[in-house]
mmCIF file of C-alpha atoms and ligand atoms in Angstrom:
data_model
loop_
_atom_site.group_PDB
_atom_site.id
_atom_site.type_symbol
_atom_site.label_atom_id
_atom_site.label_comp_id
_atom_site.label_asym_id
_atom_site.label_seq_id
_atom_site.Cartn_x
_atom_site.Cartn_y
_atom_site.Cartn_z
ATOM 1 C CA UNK Z 26 17.782 6.066 18.246
ATOM 2 C CA UNK Z 27 17.990 6.273 22.025
ATOM 3 C CA UNK Z 28 16.667 3.148 23.742
ATOM 4 C CA UNK Z 29 15.257 2.632 27.177
ATOM 5 C CA UNK Z 30 15.891 -1.133 27.376
ATOM 6 C CA UNK Z 31 19.546 -2.040 27.487
ATOM 7 C CA UNK Z 32 21.303 -4.671 25.480
ATOM 8 C CA UNK Z 33 19.155 -5.230 22.409
ATOM 9 C CA UNK Z 34 20.732 -4.035 19.222
ATOM 10 C CA UNK Z 35 18.285 -4.704 16.426
ATOM 11 C CA UNK Z 36 15.245 -2.589 15.706
ATOM 12 C CA UNK Z 37 13.238 -5.695 14.913
ATOM 13 C CA UNK Z 38 14.141 -7.256 18.243
ATOM 14 C CA UNK Z 39 13.168 -4.036 19.942
ATOM 15 C CA UNK Z 40 9.830 -4.069 18.213
ATOM 16 C CA UNK Z 41 9.282 -7.709 19.165
ATOM 17 C CA UNK Z 42 10.285 -7.053 22.735
ATOM 18 C CA UNK Z 43 7.955 -4.050 22.821
ATOM 19 C CA UNK Z 44 10.730 -1.832 24.211
ATOM 20 C CA UNK Z 45 10.186 1.886 24.328
ATOM 21 C CA UNK Z 46 12.212 3.821 21.794
ATOM 22 C CA UNK Z 47 12.833 7.524 21.596
ATOM 23 C CA UNK Z 48 13.165 8.535 17.963
ATOM 24 C CA UNK Z 49 16.308 10.435 17.060
ATOM 25 C CA UNK Z 50 15.698 13.541 14.962
ATOM 26 C CA UNK Z 51 16.070 13.477 11.170
ATOM 27 C CA UNK Z 52 19.750 13.577 10.131
ATOM 28 C CA UNK Z 53 20.683 16.511 7.856
ATOM 29 C CA UNK Z 54 21.034 15.442 4.208
ATOM 30 C CA UNK Z 55 22.912 16.842 1.224
ATOM 31 C CA UNK Z 56 20.989 19.570 -0.515
ATOM 32 C CA UNK Z 57 19.198 18.082 -3.486
ATOM 33 C CA UNK Z 58 16.022 18.825 -5.391
ATOM 34 C CA UNK Z 59 12.871 17.325 -3.963
ATOM 35 C CA UNK Z 60 10.829 14.946 -6.086
ATOM 36 C CA UNK Z 61 7.679 15.846 -4.158
ATOM 37 C CA UNK Z 62 8.251 19.530 -4.799
ATOM 38 C CA UNK Z 63 8.845 18.913 -8.482
ATOM 39 C CA UNK Z 64 5.399 17.257 -8.728
ATOM 40 C CA UNK Z 65 3.645 19.521 -6.204
ATOM 41 C CA UNK Z 66 0.216 20.651 -7.283
ATOM 42 C CA UNK Z 67 -0.100 17.725 -9.675
ATOM 43 C CA UNK Z 68 0.703 14.490 -7.826
ATOM 44 C CA UNK Z 69 1.326 13.526 -4.253
ATOM 45 C CA UNK Z 70 4.324 11.218 -4.013
ATOM 46 C CA UNK Z 71 4.514 8.762 -1.160
ATOM 47 C CA UNK Z 72 6.274 5.753 0.337
ATOM 48 C CA UNK Z 73 5.320 2.769 2.483
ATOM 49 C CA UNK Z 74 7.061 2.749 5.862
ATOM 50 C CA UNK Z 75 7.498 0.884 9.100
ATOM 51 C CA UNK Z 76 7.689 3.059 12.238
ATOM 52 C CA UNK Z 77 11.417 2.321 12.734
ATOM 53 C CA UNK Z 78 12.141 4.310 9.580
ATOM 54 C CA UNK Z 79 10.710 7.555 10.925
ATOM 55 C CA UNK Z 80 13.962 8.820 12.404
ATOM 56 C CA UNK Z 81 17.529 9.612 11.458
ATOM 57 C CA UNK Z 82 18.636 9.528 7.836
ATOM 58 C CA UNK Z 83 15.555 7.707 6.533
ATOM 59 C CA UNK Z 84 13.192 10.273 8.043
ATOM 60 C CA UNK Z 85 15.268 13.067 6.569
ATOM 61 C CA UNK Z 86 15.218 11.454 3.144
ATOM 62 C CA UNK Z 87 11.515 10.838 3.120
ATOM 63 C CA UNK Z 88 10.750 14.360 4.340
ATOM 64 C CA UNK Z 89 13.001 15.779 1.650
ATOM 65 C CA UNK Z 90 11.642 13.687 -1.209
ATOM 66 C CA UNK Z 91 8.037 12.670 -0.442
ATOM 67 C CA UNK Z 92 4.834 14.212 0.903
ATOM 68 C CA UNK Z 93 2.697 11.150 1.546
ATOM 69 C CA UNK Z 94 2.963 7.951 3.610
ATOM 70 C CA UNK Z 95 1.293 4.598 3.967
ATOM 71 C CA UNK Z 96 1.935 1.985 6.659
ATOM 72 C CA UNK Z 97 3.645 -1.002 5.030
ATOM 73 C CA UNK Z 98 2.122 -3.333 7.654
ATOM 74 C CA UNK Z 99 1.093 -1.400 10.768
ATOM 75 C CA UNK Z 100 -2.513 -0.724 9.739
ATOM 76 C CA UNK Z 101 -3.412 -4.222 8.571
ATOM 77 C CA UNK Z 102 -6.253 -5.831 10.559
ATOM 78 C CA UNK Z 103 -4.185 -8.604 12.151
ATOM 79 C CA UNK Z 104 -1.721 -5.980 13.420
ATOM 80 C CA UNK Z 105 -4.341 -3.538 14.698
ATOM 81 C CA UNK Z 106 -6.651 -6.078 16.332
ATOM 82 C CA UNK Z 107 -4.722 -9.326 16.939
ATOM 83 C CA UNK Z 108 -7.363 -10.504 19.412
ATOM 84 C CA UNK Z 109 -10.992 -9.509 19.459
ATOM 85 C CA UNK Z 110 -11.450 -6.127 21.113
ATOM 86 C CA UNK Z 111 -7.724 -5.842 21.961
ATOM 87 C CA UNK Z 112 -6.538 -3.122 19.641
ATOM 88 C CA UNK Z 113 -2.809 -2.454 19.349
ATOM 89 C CA UNK Z 114 -2.388 1.045 17.965
ATOM 90 C CA UNK Z 115 1.221 1.842 18.914
ATOM 91 C CA UNK Z 116 2.864 1.250 15.544
ATOM 92 C CA UNK Z 117 0.074 2.753 13.477
ATOM 93 C CA UNK Z 118 -0.079 5.739 15.850
ATOM 94 C CA UNK Z 119 3.652 6.352 15.389
ATOM 95 C CA UNK Z 120 3.145 6.667 11.637
ATOM 96 C CA UNK Z 121 -0.012 8.761 11.988
ATOM 97 C CA UNK Z 122 1.709 11.102 14.477
ATOM 98 C CA UNK Z 123 4.663 11.560 12.136
ATOM 99 C CA UNK Z 124 2.295 12.412 9.277
ATOM 100 C CA UNK Z 125 0.437 14.912 11.465
ATOM 101 C CA UNK Z 126 3.629 16.453 12.776
ATOM 102 C CA UNK Z 127 5.092 16.984 9.307
ATOM 103 C CA UNK Z 128 1.912 17.732 7.385
ATOM 104 C CA UNK Z 129 2.176 14.623 5.202
ATOM 105 C CA UNK Z 130 -0.767 12.903 3.528
ATOM 106 C CA UNK Z 131 -1.489 9.421 4.885
ATOM 107 C CA UNK Z 132 -3.091 6.561 2.943
ATOM 108 C CA UNK Z 133 -4.835 3.977 5.076
ATOM 109 C CA UNK Z 134 -3.948 0.400 4.141
ATOM 110 C CA UNK Z 135 -6.050 -1.681 4.586
ATOM 111 C CA UNK Z 136 -9.409 -2.444 6.257
ATOM 112 C CA UNK Z 137 -10.010 -5.890 4.774
ATOM 113 C CA UNK Z 138 -7.469 -8.295 3.287
ATOM 114 C CA UNK Z 139 -7.947 -12.069 3.258
ATOM 115 C CA UNK Z 140 -4.226 -12.545 3.985
ATOM 116 C CA UNK Z 141 -4.296 -10.466 7.155
ATOM 117 C CA UNK Z 142 -7.722 -11.229 8.584
ATOM 118 C CA UNK Z 143 -7.025 -12.595 12.074
ATOM 119 C CA UNK Z 144 -8.451 -16.080 12.736
ATOM 120 C CA UNK Z 145 -10.715 -14.897 15.543
ATOM 121 C CA UNK Z 146 -12.910 -13.186 12.937
ATOM 122 C CA UNK Z 147 -14.086 -16.639 11.873
ATOM 123 C CA UNK Z 148 -14.540 -18.238 15.277
ATOM 124 C CA UNK Z 149 -18.005 -18.624 16.801
ATOM 125 C CA UNK Z 150 -18.357 -18.577 20.605
ATOM 126 C CA UNK Z 151 -18.885 -22.379 20.524
ATOM 127 C CA UNK Z 152 -15.589 -22.838 18.679
ATOM 128 C CA UNK Z 153 -17.186 -23.511 15.282
ATOM 129 C CA UNK Z 154 -17.252 -21.279 12.241
ATOM 130 C CA UNK Z 155 -18.844 -17.881 12.884
ATOM 131 C CA UNK Z 156 -21.899 -16.933 10.848
ATOM 132 C CA UNK Z 157 -22.538 -13.909 8.682
ATOM 133 C CA UNK Z 158 -24.159 -11.584 11.281
ATOM 134 C CA UNK Z 159 -21.311 -12.031 13.767
ATOM 135 C CA UNK Z 160 -18.588 -11.579 11.144
ATOM 136 C CA UNK Z 161 -20.284 -8.444 9.822
ATOM 137 C CA UNK Z 162 -20.592 -7.019 13.337
ATOM 138 C CA UNK Z 163 -16.891 -7.658 13.850
ATOM 139 C CA UNK Z 164 -16.029 -6.036 10.536
ATOM 140 C CA UNK Z 165 -18.130 -2.995 11.352
ATOM 141 C CA UNK Z 166 -16.521 -2.636 14.779
ATOM 142 C CA UNK Z 167 -13.041 -2.934 13.283
ATOM 143 C CA UNK Z 168 -13.700 -0.405 10.542
ATOM 144 C CA UNK Z 169 -15.502 2.000 12.834
ATOM 145 C CA UNK Z 170 -12.719 1.970 15.406
ATOM 146 C CA UNK Z 171 -9.811 2.221 12.988
ATOM 147 C CA UNK Z 172 -11.272 4.725 10.534
ATOM 148 C CA UNK Z 173 -12.592 6.780 13.444
ATOM 149 C CA UNK Z 174 -9.193 6.904 15.140
ATOM 150 C CA UNK Z 175 -7.357 8.218 12.087
ATOM 151 C CA UNK Z 176 -10.148 10.327 10.591
ATOM 152 C CA UNK Z 177 -8.208 13.563 11.046
ATOM 153 C CA UNK Z 178 -5.123 12.362 9.173
ATOM 154 C CA UNK Z 179 -6.061 9.592 6.694
ATOM 155 C CA UNK Z 180 -7.796 10.960 3.616
ATOM 156 C CA UNK Z 181 -7.732 7.750 1.545
ATOM 157 C CA UNK Z 182 -8.584 4.225 2.730
ATOM 158 C CA UNK Z 183 -7.886 1.010 0.863
ATOM 159 C CA UNK Z 184 -11.159 -0.472 2.043
ATOM 160 C CA UNK Z 185 -10.668 -3.885 0.475
ATOM 161 C CA UNK Z 186 -7.437 -5.366 -0.813
ATOM 162 C CA UNK Z 187 -6.979 -8.084 -3.467
ATOM 163 C CA UNK Z 188 -10.577 -9.289 -3.690
ATOM 164 C CA UNK Z 189 -10.603 -9.957 -7.450
ATOM 165 C CA UNK Z 190 -9.995 -13.335 -9.077
ATOM 166 C CA UNK Z 191 -10.657 -13.563 -12.791
ATOM 167 C CA UNK Z 192 -11.002 -17.356 -12.652
ATOM 168 C CA UNK Z 193 -14.145 -17.072 -10.508
ATOM 169 C CA UNK Z 194 -17.495 -16.752 -12.289
ATOM 170 C CA UNK Z 195 -18.409 -13.721 -10.166
ATOM 171 C CA UNK Z 196 -14.857 -12.319 -10.372
ATOM 172 C CA UNK Z 197 -14.511 -12.392 -6.567
ATOM 173 C CA UNK Z 198 -11.791 -14.387 -4.870
ATOM 174 C CA UNK Z 199 -12.938 -17.594 -3.220
ATOM 175 C CA UNK Z 200 -12.145 -16.894 0.417
ATOM 176 C CA UNK Z 201 -13.808 -17.055 3.809
ATOM 177 C CA UNK Z 202 -15.241 -13.593 3.338
ATOM 178 C CA UNK Z 203 -17.217 -14.764 0.347
ATOM 179 C CA UNK Z 204 -18.024 -18.155 1.849
ATOM 180 C CA UNK Z 205 -19.164 -16.961 5.256
ATOM 181 C CA UNK Z 206 -20.567 -13.489 4.598
ATOM 182 C CA UNK Z 207 -21.421 -13.764 0.920
ATOM 183 C CA UNK Z 208 -20.235 -11.674 -2.033
ATOM 184 C CA UNK Z 209 -21.773 -8.496 -0.629
ATOM 185 C CA UNK Z 210 -19.008 -8.303 1.998
ATOM 186 C CA UNK Z 211 -17.258 -5.872 -0.343
ATOM 187 C CA UNK Z 212 -20.239 -3.499 -0.438
ATOM 188 C CA UNK Z 213 -20.667 -3.833 3.317
ATOM 189 C CA UNK Z 214 -17.049 -2.888 3.976
ATOM 190 C CA UNK Z 215 -17.395 0.260 1.871
ATOM 191 C CA UNK Z 216 -20.628 1.215 3.616
ATOM 192 C CA UNK Z 217 -19.073 0.752 7.061
ATOM 193 C CA UNK Z 218 -16.092 2.882 6.019
ATOM 194 C CA UNK Z 219 -18.332 5.634 4.678
ATOM 195 C CA UNK Z 220 -20.346 5.664 7.902
ATOM 196 C CA UNK Z 221 -17.139 5.965 9.934
ATOM 197 C CA UNK Z 222 -15.772 8.845 7.852
ATOM 198 C CA UNK Z 223 -18.065 10.740 5.490
ATOM 199 C CA UNK Z 224 -15.110 12.609 3.972
ATOM 200 C CA UNK Z 225 -12.470 9.940 3.264
ATOM 201 C CA UNK Z 226 -11.945 8.713 -0.266
ATOM 202 C CA UNK Z 227 -12.526 4.976 -0.444
ATOM 203 C CA UNK Z 228 -10.495 2.682 -2.710
ATOM 204 C CA UNK Z 229 -10.576 -0.861 -3.972
ATOM 205 C CA UNK Z 230 -6.906 -1.872 -4.046
ATOM 206 C CA UNK Z 231 -5.715 -4.580 -6.415
ATOM 207 C CA UNK Z 232 -2.662 -6.111 -8.113
ATOM 208 C CA UNK Z 233 -2.223 -6.975 -11.807
ATOM 209 C CA UNK Z 234 -4.868 -4.447 -12.837
ATOM 210 C CA UNK Z 235 -3.279 -4.251 -16.285
ATOM 211 C CA UNK Z 236 -3.873 -7.925 -17.113
ATOM 212 C CA UNK Z 237 -6.956 -7.751 -19.368
ATOM 213 C CA UNK Z 238 -8.971 -10.574 -17.742
ATOM 214 C CA UNK Z 239 -8.324 -9.259 -14.235
ATOM 215 C CA UNK Z 240 -8.850 -5.633 -15.243
ATOM 216 C CA UNK Z 241 -12.183 -6.431 -16.884
ATOM 217 C CA UNK Z 242 -13.292 -8.447 -13.862
ATOM 218 C CA UNK Z 243 -12.451 -5.536 -11.593
ATOM 219 C CA UNK Z 244 -14.449 -3.236 -13.863
ATOM 220 C CA UNK Z 245 -17.386 -5.646 -13.693
ATOM 221 C CA UNK Z 246 -17.310 -5.732 -9.907
ATOM 222 C CA UNK Z 247 -17.067 -1.939 -9.761
ATOM 223 C CA UNK Z 248 -19.936 -1.574 -12.175
ATOM 224 C CA UNK Z 249 -22.066 -3.670 -9.827
ATOM 225 C CA UNK Z 250 -20.989 -1.648 -6.787
ATOM 226 C CA UNK Z 251 -21.718 1.675 -8.492
ATOM 227 C CA UNK Z 252 -25.136 0.438 -9.625
ATOM 228 C CA UNK Z 253 -25.965 -0.161 -5.940
ATOM 229 C CA UNK Z 254 -24.640 3.263 -4.901
ATOM 230 C CA UNK Z 255 -21.790 1.739 -2.942
ATOM 231 C CA UNK Z 256 -19.444 4.593 -1.942
ATOM 232 C CA UNK Z 257 -16.292 3.644 -3.843
ATOM 233 C CA UNK Z 258 -14.248 6.486 -5.326
ATOM 234 C CA UNK Z 259 -11.530 4.708 -7.186
ATOM 235 C CA UNK Z 260 -9.065 1.969 -7.976
ATOM 236 C CA UNK Z 261 -5.768 1.650 -6.167
ATOM 237 C CA UNK Z 262 -3.379 0.020 -8.623
ATOM 238 C CA UNK Z 263 -0.641 -1.751 -6.697
ATOM 239 C CA UNK Z 264 1.765 -1.788 -9.671
ATOM 240 C CA UNK Z 265 4.387 -4.253 -8.536
ATOM 241 C CA UNK Z 266 6.132 -4.182 -11.917
ATOM 242 C CA UNK Z 267 9.259 -5.563 -13.494
ATOM 243 C CA UNK Z 268 11.538 -4.275 -16.250
ATOM 244 C CA UNK Z 269 9.359 -5.711 -19.034
ATOM 245 C CA UNK Z 270 5.761 -5.823 -17.954
ATOM 246 C CA UNK Z 271 3.285 -4.290 -17.999
ATOM 247 C CA UNK Z 272 3.952 -1.979 -20.944
ATOM 248 C CA UNK Z 273 3.061 1.717 -20.894
ATOM 249 C CA UNK Z 274 0.104 1.149 -23.286
ATOM 250 C CA UNK Z 275 -1.217 -1.594 -20.984
ATOM 251 C CA UNK Z 276 -1.056 0.781 -18.039
ATOM 252 C CA UNK Z 277 -2.760 3.460 -20.127
ATOM 253 C CA UNK Z 278 -5.577 1.083 -21.131
ATOM 254 C CA UNK Z 279 -6.238 0.119 -17.530
ATOM 255 C CA UNK Z 280 -6.296 3.691 -16.199
ATOM 256 C CA UNK Z 281 -8.543 4.762 -19.099
ATOM 257 C CA UNK Z 282 -11.039 1.968 -18.425
ATOM 258 C CA UNK Z 283 -11.583 3.006 -14.799
ATOM 259 C CA UNK Z 284 -11.534 6.730 -15.565
ATOM 260 C CA UNK Z 285 -14.245 5.965 -18.133
ATOM 261 C CA UNK Z 286 -16.411 4.542 -15.328
ATOM 262 C CA UNK Z 287 -16.147 7.925 -13.612
ATOM 263 C CA UNK Z 288 -13.674 6.574 -11.037
ATOM 264 C CA UNK Z 289 -10.384 7.925 -9.776
ATOM 265 C CA UNK Z 290 -7.085 6.075 -10.070
ATOM 266 C CA UNK Z 291 -4.130 5.979 -7.684
ATOM 267 C CA UNK Z 292 -0.850 4.119 -7.877
ATOM 268 C CA UNK Z 293 -0.539 2.618 -4.427
ATOM 269 C CA UNK Z 294 2.379 0.158 -4.193
ATOM 270 C CA UNK Z 295 4.767 0.961 -6.999
ATOM 271 C CA UNK Z 296 8.048 -0.877 -7.395
ATOM 272 C CA UNK Z 297 9.943 -2.256 -10.363
ATOM 273 C CA UNK Z 298 11.765 -5.525 -9.860
ATOM 274 C CA UNK Z 299 14.841 -6.383 -11.923
ATOM 275 C CA UNK Z 300 13.452 -9.895 -12.162
ATOM 276 C CA UNK Z 301 10.416 -11.774 -13.267
ATOM 277 C CA UNK Z 302 8.520 -13.603 -10.522
ATOM 278 C CA UNK Z 303 10.572 -16.520 -9.213
ATOM 279 C CA UNK Z 304 13.873 -15.332 -10.704
ATOM 280 C CA UNK Z 305 16.617 -14.383 -8.309
ATOM 281 C CA UNK Z 306 20.307 -13.696 -8.039
ATOM 282 C CA UNK Z 307 22.879 -13.380 -5.309
ATOM 283 C CA UNK Z 308 25.201 -11.189 -7.333
ATOM 284 C CA UNK Z 309 24.855 -7.440 -7.745
ATOM 285 C CA UNK Z 310 22.707 -6.662 -10.787
ATOM 286 C CA UNK Z 311 24.526 -5.069 -13.749
ATOM 287 C CA UNK Z 312 24.368 -1.229 -13.734
ATOM 288 C CA UNK Z 313 22.651 -1.224 -17.160
ATOM 289 C CA UNK Z 314 19.504 -2.464 -15.450
ATOM 290 C CA UNK Z 315 19.368 0.743 -13.431
ATOM 291 C CA UNK Z 316 19.332 2.753 -16.638
ATOM 292 C CA UNK Z 317 16.535 0.639 -18.079
ATOM 293 C CA UNK Z 318 14.608 0.993 -14.869
ATOM 294 C CA UNK Z 319 15.022 4.776 -14.986
ATOM 295 C CA UNK Z 320 13.710 4.989 -18.559
ATOM 296 C CA UNK Z 321 10.768 2.819 -17.737
ATOM 297 C CA UNK Z 322 9.834 4.716 -14.580
ATOM 298 C CA UNK Z 323 9.872 7.955 -16.616
ATOM 299 C CA UNK Z 324 7.739 6.430 -19.394
ATOM 300 C CA UNK Z 325 5.173 5.191 -16.894
ATOM 301 C CA UNK Z 326 5.144 8.523 -15.088
ATOM 302 C CA UNK Z 327 4.292 10.179 -18.413
ATOM 303 C CA UNK Z 328 1.231 7.903 -18.583
ATOM 304 C CA UNK Z 329 0.229 8.745 -15.002
ATOM 305 C CA UNK Z 330 0.528 12.460 -15.743
ATOM 306 C CA UNK Z 331 -1.856 12.173 -18.678
ATOM 307 C CA UNK Z 332 -4.558 11.137 -16.214
ATOM 308 C CA UNK Z 333 -6.040 14.066 -14.306
ATOM 309 C CA UNK Z 334 -8.086 11.666 -12.150
ATOM 310 C CA UNK Z 335 -4.808 10.177 -10.816
ATOM 311 C CA UNK Z 336 -3.457 12.351 -8.007
ATOM 312 C CA UNK Z 337 -1.145 10.139 -5.956
ATOM 313 C CA UNK Z 338 1.740 7.733 -6.592
ATOM 314 C CA UNK Z 339 3.133 5.690 -3.700
ATOM 315 C CA UNK Z 340 6.257 3.523 -3.796
ATOM 316 C CA UNK Z 341 6.244 0.325 -1.768
ATOM 317 C CA UNK Z 342 9.286 1.326 0.236
ATOM 318 C CA UNK Z 343 11.793 4.145 0.620
ATOM 319 C CA UNK Z 344 14.981 2.353 -0.392
ATOM 320 C CA UNK Z 345 16.102 -0.912 -1.980
ATOM 321 C CA UNK Z 346 17.365 -2.385 1.287
ATOM 322 C CA UNK Z 347 13.922 -2.237 2.806
ATOM 323 C CA UNK Z 348 11.836 -3.460 -0.138
ATOM 324 C CA UNK Z 349 9.624 -6.493 0.445
ATOM 325 C CA UNK Z 350 11.051 -7.846 -2.816
ATOM 326 C CA UNK Z 351 14.438 -8.369 -1.213
ATOM 327 C CA UNK Z 352 12.739 -10.604 1.353
ATOM 328 C CA UNK Z 353 10.148 -12.372 -0.788
ATOM 329 C CA UNK Z 354 10.142 -14.943 -2.335
ATOM 330 C CA UNK Z 355 13.780 -15.347 -1.281
ATOM 331 C CA UNK Z 356 15.298 -13.564 1.663
ATOM 332 C CA UNK Z 357 18.600 -12.905 -0.058
ATOM 333 C CA UNK Z 358 17.759 -11.866 -3.546
ATOM 334 C CA UNK Z 359 19.568 -8.758 -4.717
ATOM 335 C CA UNK Z 360 16.709 -6.765 -6.148
ATOM 336 C CA UNK Z 361 16.680 -2.989 -6.641
ATOM 337 C CA UNK Z 362 13.068 -1.980 -7.228
ATOM 338 C CA UNK Z 363 12.927 1.523 -5.688
ATOM 339 C CA UNK Z 364 14.268 5.062 -6.250
ATOM 340 C CA UNK Z 365 16.979 5.086 -3.557
ATOM 341 C CA UNK Z 366 19.691 2.478 -3.026
ATOM 342 C CA UNK Z 367 20.655 0.693 0.174
ATOM 343 C CA UNK Z 368 22.907 3.607 1.157
ATOM 344 C CA UNK Z 369 19.922 5.966 0.661
ATOM 345 C CA UNK Z 370 21.569 7.467 -2.423
ATOM 346 C CA UNK Z 371 19.375 8.498 -5.360
ATOM 347 C CA UNK Z 372 19.406 6.119 -8.333
ATOM 348 C CA UNK Z 373 19.064 6.967 -12.040
ATOM 349 C CA UNK Z 374 15.306 6.393 -11.652
ATOM 350 C CA UNK Z 375 15.153 9.350 -9.247
ATOM 351 C CA UNK Z 376 16.942 11.653 -11.715
ATOM 352 C CA UNK Z 377 14.756 10.475 -14.587
ATOM 353 C CA UNK Z 378 11.597 11.184 -12.594
ATOM 354 C CA UNK Z 379 12.870 14.614 -11.625
ATOM 355 C CA UNK Z 380 13.377 15.333 -15.319
ATOM 356 C CA UNK Z 381 9.931 13.960 -16.155
ATOM 357 C CA UNK Z 382 8.217 16.326 -13.677
ATOM 358 C CA UNK Z 383 5.641 18.711 -15.088
ATOM 359 C CA UNK Z 384 6.854 22.302 -15.444
ATOM 360 C CA UNK Z 385 5.674 24.984 -12.997
HETATM 361 C C1 XIL F 417 3.550 -6.821 2.183
HETATM 362 C C2 XIL F 417 4.636 -6.189 3.040
HETATM 363 O O1 XIL F 417 5.469 -5.405 2.223
HETATM 364 C C3 XIL F 417 5.424 -7.272 3.733
HETATM 365 O O2 XIL F 417 6.332 -6.701 4.671
HETATM 366 C C4 XIL F 417 4.493 -8.246 4.457
HETATM 367 O O3 XIL F 417 5.242 -9.319 4.966
HETATM 368 C C5 XIL F 417 3.415 -8.769 3.532
HETATM 369 O O4 XIL F 417 2.731 -7.671 2.951
HETATM 370 N N1 XIL F 417 0.239 -6.287 -1.606
HETATM 371 C C6 XIL F 417 -0.207 -5.525 -0.549
HETATM 372 C C7 XIL F 417 0.724 -5.199 0.553
HETATM 373 O O5 XIL F 417 -1.341 -5.023 -0.569
HETATM 374 O O6 XIL F 417 0.066 -5.040 1.782
HETATM 375 C C8 XIL F 417 1.815 -6.238 0.675
HETATM 376 O O7 XIL F 417 2.738 -5.798 1.652
HETATM 377 C C9 XIL F 417 2.495 -6.456 -0.667
HETATM 378 C C10 XIL F 417 1.513 -6.951 -1.677
#
């Protein structure tokens, strides 16, 4: 990368400092088969990225192996509109421009997420808590502006993210959206998105969609939305998995339930941790885990391929070094959830998925 602000070495510092960067071109890679080509015509395969990755060796790898992108963070509401009316599009634009330039699909993630709703959404002019009409106007303005800006390049929007909670009587998470706007905030968000782009496919994105109580709650909410003609096309299944759970039959049961409601399915944030939540290690994981991971990725891909209504699988990161799981819950844990290692080399999971690809 060529930089126009001397001295700073780290990409993250550059981003923080808002320095201008000139992307270096993709670095040539060894000739190897392309996963995206192996699945072409059946599934789009994508990865979550930050703009810093769209150059050099990482850009080359993703262009060789994938045909779809999603912004790991750059399109979240708090990033796009940190203060009311002050949109910051630079990082999201960089990803959208790269997708346009290279003819990649782009998933939009996400228009509404309780974790990344900026505080100003809730503030009334008098400093108190804003009321429903004001919050809805703000939501509409946000959705209209963002969906409108990327209408030519984003064909799928995660309209709402992580709104389900099976412990709630109405299955909806207890958050400010529900408290201030009311439970119809979900329907409103979908309607605003549809008005902003009549052609985009609109998704409800959720984690743990294979856990029966959560899955059934999600189905109940969707049933209600469909009964009111809310324009929702499908379920985005995050699929942050580990080596044991969920099982292939559990994944199958979840996909089948939503397909049975006439909905589409997409896998939107796939990764496969070597650990269960809360476990961690500093030492390099034993190589046998990579083999198990490869077998399991192939078994799950076989389930995905049995579902004609599922047309896109996105990994939550390009390579193990960049995965959110190596930063959370512990900054140093040595996890390896993705298809390429820290040196951008393909792992056994990549080979297994190549083998599992449908024939021509
Ligand atoms: C995560 C990103 O990967 C992190 O970099 C960020 O700090 C927090 O968000 N479910 C989602 C994603 O829908 O947006 C989250 O992404 C991971 C969990």
